[in-house]
Coordinates of C-alpha atoms in Angstrom, one line a residue:
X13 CA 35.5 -23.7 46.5
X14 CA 36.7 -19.8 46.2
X15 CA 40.4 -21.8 46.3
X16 CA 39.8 -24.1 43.7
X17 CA 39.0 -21.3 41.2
X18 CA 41.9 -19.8 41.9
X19 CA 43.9 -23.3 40.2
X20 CA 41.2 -23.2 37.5
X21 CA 42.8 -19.7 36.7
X22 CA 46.3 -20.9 37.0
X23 CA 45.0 -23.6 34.8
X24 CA 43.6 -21.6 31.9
X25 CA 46.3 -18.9 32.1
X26 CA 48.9 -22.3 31.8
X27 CA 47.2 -24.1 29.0
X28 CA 49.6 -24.2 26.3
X29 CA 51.7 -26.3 28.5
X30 CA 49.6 -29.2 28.9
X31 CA 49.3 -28.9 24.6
X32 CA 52.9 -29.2 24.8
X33 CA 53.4 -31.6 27.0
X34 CA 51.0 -33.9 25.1
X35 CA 50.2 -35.4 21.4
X36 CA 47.5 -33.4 19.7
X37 CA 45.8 -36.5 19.4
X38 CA 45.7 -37.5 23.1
X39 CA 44.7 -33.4 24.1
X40 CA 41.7 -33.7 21.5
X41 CA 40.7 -37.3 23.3
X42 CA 40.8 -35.5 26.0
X43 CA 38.8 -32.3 25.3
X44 CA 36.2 -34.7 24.1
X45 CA 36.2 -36.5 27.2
X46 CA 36.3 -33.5 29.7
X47 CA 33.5 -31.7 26.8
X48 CA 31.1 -34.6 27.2
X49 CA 32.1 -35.8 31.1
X50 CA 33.5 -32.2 33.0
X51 CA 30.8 -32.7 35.9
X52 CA 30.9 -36.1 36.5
X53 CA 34.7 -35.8 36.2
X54 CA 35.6 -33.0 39.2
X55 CA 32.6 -34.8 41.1
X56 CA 34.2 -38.2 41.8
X57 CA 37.6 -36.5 42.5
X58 CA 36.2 -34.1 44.9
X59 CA 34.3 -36.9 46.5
X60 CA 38.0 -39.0 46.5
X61 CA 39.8 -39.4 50.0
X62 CA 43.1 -37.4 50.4
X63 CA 45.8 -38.9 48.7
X64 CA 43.8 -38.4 45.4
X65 CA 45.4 -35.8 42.8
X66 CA 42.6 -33.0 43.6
X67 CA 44.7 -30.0 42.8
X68 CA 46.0 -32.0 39.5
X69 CA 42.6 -32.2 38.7
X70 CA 41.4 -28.6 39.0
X71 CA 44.3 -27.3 37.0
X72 CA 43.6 -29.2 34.2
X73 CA 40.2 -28.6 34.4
X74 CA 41.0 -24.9 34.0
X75 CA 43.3 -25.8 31.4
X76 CA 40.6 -27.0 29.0
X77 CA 38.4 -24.2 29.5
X78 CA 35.7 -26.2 31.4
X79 CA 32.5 -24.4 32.3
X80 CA 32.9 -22.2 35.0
X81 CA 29.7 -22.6 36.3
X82 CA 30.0 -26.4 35.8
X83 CA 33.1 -26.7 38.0
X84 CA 31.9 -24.7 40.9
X85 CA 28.5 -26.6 41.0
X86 CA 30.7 -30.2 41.1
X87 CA 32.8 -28.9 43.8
X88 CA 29.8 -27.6 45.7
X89 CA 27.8 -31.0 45.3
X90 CA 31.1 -33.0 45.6
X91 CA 32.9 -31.4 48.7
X92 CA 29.5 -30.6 50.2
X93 CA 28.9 -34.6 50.1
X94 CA 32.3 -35.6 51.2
X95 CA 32.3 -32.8 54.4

């Protein structure tokens, strides 16, 4: 879990890429999504066998400022489940 913080920091420090990468409209569908679903969201992919994009995942997470506590409870309840 200490790990995966560190590519939520990598994340929020790289931000503005993922708004330029991406129409404003699709990042503020997004937002919404990730706003109203952030647990549920890096649950299921930390639950998600290996070949899933995890580390994608955590990065954007970290790129649209998800809740810090939020994230590290759904990797503890997530990872704790799958291990």
């Amino acid at each position: 879990v200490i790990g995966a913080y560190v590519l939520y920091e990598i994340g929020r420090g790289g931000g503005k890429f993922l708004h330029r990468k991406f129409s404003e409209k699709r990042m503020a569908r997004a937002e919404k999504w990730i706003g109203r679903n952030d647990f549920v969201a890096v649950l299921v992919v930390s639950l998600l066998p290996a070949p899933a994009p995890f580390k994608l995942f955590l990065v954007s997470a970290g790129a649209l400022r998800m809740n810090r506590i939020r994230y590290g409870a759904a990797l503890v309840v997530g990872r704790g489940a799958r291990f």
